[in-house]
PDB file of C-alpha atoms and ligand atoms in Angstrom:
ATOM      1  CA  MET A 295      -4.617  20.122 -28.347  1.00 47.00           C
ATOM      2  CA  SER A 296      -8.113  19.127 -27.290  1.00 51.00           C
ATOM      3  CA  SER A 297      -7.158  16.578 -24.676  1.00 66.00           C
ATOM      4  CA  LEU A 298      -5.838  18.117 -21.539  1.00 90.00           C
ATOM      5  CA  PHE A 299      -4.973  15.969 -18.574  1.00 96.00           C
ATOM      6  CA  ARG A 300      -4.845  17.535 -15.166  1.00 97.00           C
ATOM      7  CA  ALA A 301      -3.553  16.327 -11.817  1.00 98.00           C
ATOM      8  CA  LYS A 302      -3.686  18.252  -8.590  1.00 97.00           C
ATOM      9  CA  CYS A 303      -3.248  17.889  -4.867  1.00 97.00           C
ATOM     10  CA  ARG A 304      -6.012  18.048  -2.292  1.00 96.00           C
ATOM     11  CA  CYS A 305      -5.716  21.799  -1.699  1.00 98.00           C
ATOM     12  CA  GLY A 306      -5.234  22.644  -5.367  1.00 97.00           C
ATOM     13  CA  GLN A 307      -1.978  24.525  -4.928  1.00 98.00           C
ATOM     14  CA  LEU A 308       0.107  22.075  -6.967  1.00 98.00           C
ATOM     15  CA  VAL A 309      -1.300  21.466 -10.446  1.00 97.00           C
ATOM     16  CA  LEU A 310       0.158  19.509 -13.353  1.00 98.00           C
ATOM     17  CA  THR A 311      -1.321  19.701 -16.816  1.00 97.00           C
ATOM     18  CA  PHE A 312      -0.426  17.550 -19.801  1.00 97.00           C
ATOM     19  CA  THR A 313      -1.442  17.869 -23.414  1.00 95.00           C
ATOM     20  CA  GLN A 314      -1.115  14.140 -24.099  1.00 94.00           C
ATOM     21  CA  PRO A 315      -2.341  11.010 -22.303  1.00 94.00           C
ATOM     22  CA  PRO A 316       0.119   9.080 -20.146  1.00 95.00           C
ATOM     23  CA  ALA A 317       2.901   7.225 -21.943  1.00 94.00           C
ATOM     24  CA  ALA A 318       2.519   4.305 -19.559  1.00 94.00           C
ATOM     25  CA  GLN A 319       0.549   3.214 -16.535  1.00 96.00           C
ATOM     26  CA  LEU A 320       1.839   0.901 -13.839  1.00 96.00           C
ATOM     27  CA  VAL A 321       0.915  -0.325 -10.406  1.00 97.00           C
ATOM     28  CA  CYS A 322       3.959  -0.183  -8.155  1.00 96.00           C
ATOM     29  CA  HIS A 323       4.216  -2.315  -5.039  1.00 97.00           C
ATOM     30  CA  CYS A 324       7.605  -1.036  -3.854  1.00 95.00           C
ATOM     31  CA  GLN A 325       8.068  -0.060  -0.272  1.00 95.00           C
ATOM     32  CA  ASP A 326       8.925   3.558  -1.034  1.00 96.00           C
ATOM     33  CA  CYS A 327       5.759   4.169  -3.022  1.00 96.00           C
ATOM     34  CA  ARG A 328       3.772   2.570  -0.260  1.00 96.00           C
ATOM     35  CA  SER A 329       5.305   4.625   2.517  1.00 95.00           C
ATOM     36  CA  VAL A 330       5.191   7.931   0.640  1.00 95.00           C
ATOM     37  CA  GLY A 331       1.691   7.377  -0.765  1.00 93.00           C
ATOM     38  CA  GLY A 332       0.314   5.805   2.393  1.00 93.00           C
ATOM     39  CA  LYS A 333      -1.431   3.042   0.448  1.00 94.00           C
ATOM     40  CA  PRO A 334      -0.804  -0.717  -0.001  1.00 96.00           C
ATOM     41  CA  PHE A 335       0.362  -0.004  -3.556  1.00 97.00           C
ATOM     42  CA  ALA A 336       0.703   2.961  -5.897  1.00 97.00           C
ATOM     43  CA  SER A 337      -1.179   3.552  -9.137  1.00 97.00           C
ATOM     44  CA  VAL A 338       1.137   5.523 -11.359  1.00 97.00           C
ATOM     45  CA  ALA A 339       0.493   7.288 -14.650  1.00 97.00           C
ATOM     46  CA  PHE A 340       3.719   8.197 -16.432  1.00 96.00           C
ATOM     47  CA  PHE A 341       3.398  11.440 -18.339  1.00 96.00           C
ATOM     48  CA  LYS A 342       6.111  12.955 -20.490  1.00 96.00           C
ATOM     49  CA  ALA A 343       7.601  16.012 -18.812  1.00 96.00           C
ATOM     50  CA  GLU A 344       7.953  17.765 -22.176  1.00 96.00           C
ATOM     51  CA  GLU A 345       4.189  17.481 -22.719  1.00 96.00           C
ATOM     52  CA  GLY A 346       3.263  19.075 -19.460  1.00 96.00           C
ATOM     53  CA  CYS A 347       3.625  22.042 -17.228  1.00 96.00           C
ATOM     54  CA  GLU A 348       3.562  22.508 -13.527  1.00 96.00           C
ATOM     55  CA  LYS A 349       2.149  25.176 -11.266  1.00 97.00           C
ATOM     56  CA  GLY A 350       2.745  25.543  -7.547  1.00 98.00           C
ATOM     57  CA  ASP A 351       5.394  24.677  -4.993  1.00 98.00           C
ATOM     58  CA  PHE A 352       6.410  21.217  -3.938  1.00 97.00           C
ATOM     59  CA  SER A 353       8.661  19.689  -1.338  1.00 98.00           C
ATOM     60  CA  THR A 354      10.958  16.885  -2.397  1.00 97.00           C
ATOM     61  CA  GLN A 355      11.837  13.660  -0.638  1.00 97.00           C
ATOM     62  CA  ASP A 356      15.024  12.145  -2.054  1.00 97.00           C
ATOM     63  CA  LEU A 357      15.244   8.373  -2.083  1.00 96.00           C
ATOM     64  CA  THR A 358      17.217   5.707  -3.899  1.00 94.00           C
ATOM     65  CA  GLY A 359      15.393   3.523  -6.392  1.00 88.00           C
ATOM     66  CA  GLY A 360      15.701  -0.227  -6.686  1.00 83.00           C
ATOM     67  CA  SER A 361      18.153   0.336  -9.520  1.00 81.00           C
ATOM     68  CA  GLY A 362      20.457   2.220  -7.177  1.00 88.00           C
ATOM     69  CA  LYS A 363      19.715   5.487  -8.971  1.00 91.00           C
ATOM     70  CA  PRO A 364      18.155   8.455  -7.195  1.00 95.00           C
ATOM     71  CA  LYS A 365      14.448   9.173  -7.303  1.00 96.00           C
ATOM     72  CA  GLN A 366      12.469  12.076  -5.998  1.00 97.00           C
ATOM     73  CA  TYR A 367       8.975  12.061  -4.529  1.00 97.00           C
ATOM     74  CA  ARG A 368       7.240  15.406  -4.785  1.00 97.00           C
ATOM     75  CA  SER A 369       4.453  16.531  -2.515  1.00 97.00           C
ATOM     76  CA  CYS A 370       2.491  19.756  -2.274  1.00 98.00           C
ATOM     77  CA  LYS A 371       4.280  22.237  -0.078  1.00 98.00           C
ATOM     78  CA  ASN A 372       0.993  23.387   1.380  1.00 98.00           C
ATOM     79  CA  CYS A 373      -1.115  20.287   2.072  1.00 98.00           C
ATOM     80  CA  GLY A 374       1.705  17.732   1.930  1.00 96.00           C
ATOM     81  CA  GLU A 375      -0.117  15.386  -0.382  1.00 96.00           C
ATOM     82  CA  PHE A 376       2.071  13.224  -2.627  1.00 97.00           C
ATOM     83  CA  VAL A 377       1.473  14.077  -6.290  1.00 97.00           C
ATOM     84  CA  TYR A 378       4.280  12.721  -8.431  1.00 98.00           C
ATOM     85  CA  ALA A 379       7.708  11.155  -8.534  1.00 97.00           C
ATOM     86  CA  THR A 380      10.643  11.417 -10.869  1.00 95.00           C
ATOM     87  CA  VAL A 381      13.143   8.609 -11.254  1.00 92.00           C
ATOM     88  CA  ASP A 382      16.618   9.133 -12.691  1.00 90.00           C
ATOM     89  CA  VAL A 383      16.404   5.890 -14.691  1.00 87.00           C
ATOM     90  CA  LEU A 384      13.237   7.197 -16.350  1.00 88.00           C
ATOM     91  CA  GLN A 385      14.442  10.616 -17.394  1.00 89.00           C
ATOM     92  CA  GLY A 386      11.812  12.829 -18.923  1.00 94.00           C
ATOM     93  CA  LEU A 387       8.893  10.999 -17.339  1.00 95.00           C
ATOM     94  CA  LEU A 388       6.791  12.089 -14.387  1.00 97.00           C
ATOM     95  CA  GLY A 389       5.202   9.295 -12.396  1.00 97.00           C
ATOM     96  CA  VAL A 390       1.954  10.896 -11.327  1.00 98.00           C
ATOM     97  CA  GLU A 391      -0.213   9.343  -8.619  1.00 97.00           C
ATOM     98  CA  ALA A 392      -3.141   8.186 -10.753  1.00 97.00           C
ATOM     99  CA  GLU A 393      -5.752   9.038  -8.159  1.00 95.00           C
ATOM    100  CA  ARG A 394      -4.746  12.665  -8.439  1.00 97.00           C
ATOM    101  CA  VAL A 395      -5.457  12.784 -12.172  1.00 97.00           C
ATOM    102  CA  GLU A 396      -8.904  14.187 -12.918  1.00 95.00           C
ATOM    103  CA  GLN A 397     -11.582  12.731 -15.182  1.00 84.00           C
ATOM    104  CA  PRO A 398     -11.943  11.749 -17.970  1.00 85.00           C
ATOM    105  CA  PHE A 399      -8.669   9.983 -17.294  1.00 93.00           C
ATOM    106  CA  GLU A 400      -9.156   6.313 -16.520  1.00 94.00           C
ATOM    107  CA  PHE A 401      -6.461   4.261 -14.875  1.00 96.00           C
ATOM    108  CA  LYS A 402      -5.610   1.162 -16.919  1.00 95.00           C
ATOM    109  CA  PRO A 403      -2.330  -0.331 -15.727  1.00 95.00           C
ATOM    110  CA  MET A 404      -0.284  -2.278 -18.283  1.00 94.00           C
ATOM    111  CA  ALA A 405       1.662  -4.100 -15.588  1.00 96.00           C
ATOM    112  CA  HIS A 406       2.341  -4.493 -11.895  1.00 97.00           C
ATOM    113  CA  VAL A 407       5.942  -3.858 -10.859  1.00 96.00           C
ATOM    114  CA  TRP A 408       8.057  -4.539  -7.761  1.00 96.00           C
ATOM    115  CA  THR A 409       5.768  -7.407  -6.824  1.00 97.00           C
ATOM    116  CA  CYS A 410       8.646  -8.835  -4.751  1.00 96.00           C
ATOM    117  CA  GLU A 411       7.833  -6.125  -2.206  1.00 96.00           C
ATOM    118  CA  LYS A 412       4.089  -6.621  -2.409  1.00 97.00           C
ATOM    119  CA  VAL A 413       2.065  -6.500   0.799  1.00 96.00           C
ATOM    120  CA  ASP A 414       0.504  -9.817   1.892  1.00 95.00           C
ATOM    121  CA  GLY A 415      -3.191  -9.968   1.182  1.00 95.00           C
ATOM    122  CA  ILE A 416      -3.101  -7.815  -1.924  1.00 95.00           C
ATOM    123  CA  ASN A 417      -4.250  -9.934  -4.830  1.00 93.00           C
ATOM    124  CA  ILE A 418      -3.173  -9.133  -8.345  1.00 95.00           C
ATOM    125  CA  PRO A 419      -5.820 -10.084 -10.916  1.00 91.00           C
ATOM    126  CA  GLU A 420      -5.007 -13.225 -12.866  1.00 93.00           C
ATOM    127  CA  GLY A 421      -3.564 -12.662 -16.313  1.00 93.00           C
ATOM    128  CA  THR A 422      -1.949  -9.381 -15.279  1.00 94.00           C
ATOM    129  CA  VAL A 423       1.569  -8.697 -16.491  1.00 96.00           C
ATOM    130  CA  GLN A 424       3.868  -8.698 -13.473  1.00 96.00           C
ATOM    131  CA  PHE A 425       7.507  -7.951 -12.832  1.00 96.00           C
ATOM    132  CA  PRO A 426       9.179  -8.829  -9.534  1.00 96.00           C
ATOM    133  CA  LYS A 427      11.293  -5.664  -9.826  1.00 93.00           C
ATOM    134  CA  GLY A 428      11.181  -2.625 -12.062  1.00 89.00           C
ATOM    135  CA  PRO A 429       9.868  -2.942 -15.614  1.00 84.00           C
ATOM    136  CA  PRO A 430      12.516  -4.450 -17.931  1.00 79.00           C
ATOM    137  CA  PHE A 431      11.671  -1.812 -20.518  1.00 76.00           C
ATOM    138  CA  ARG A 432      11.406   1.913 -20.623  1.00 76.00           C
ATOM    139  CA  PRO A 433       7.723   2.787 -20.297  1.00 72.00           C
ATOM    140  CA  GLY A 434       6.640   4.993 -23.151  1.00 70.00           C
ATOM    141  CA  ARG A 435       5.015   5.173 -26.514  1.00 66.00           C
TER     142      ARG A 435
HETATM  143 ZN1   ZN B  98      -1.857  20.933  -1.799  1.00 82.55          ZN
HETATM  144 ZN1   ZN B  99       7.394   2.202  -6.389  1.00 82.55          ZN
END
């Protein structure tokens, strides 16, 4: 249990810790991620819920995913910063905003998803795996 991965919000009230590295890493271009995260795309590290624990209070924004299944975006109740999302189609995984994960974590996305909703002017590096919608597989190890 030497590797401990930690993510937290700006004010430090909401903290997630994981004993294992993320099961998958994706860049998501969907409109919901963009509006909730306030960025042109979201960098997401999927950690297994069973390998982590959570401290602090969050507020939840309920939305419907591209699959038609519910998803929940969770933000710190105190500072309001978006920290992670859960998606019903990806049960057991927490999609943590990669920029909130502390060093020595390094974001290395395996694919870009929901590129059909990509913002104009955002260039995806050549040779990158891309999916116009959600990933056609369950991210995980
Ligand atoms: Zn906070
Ligand atoms: Zn998204």
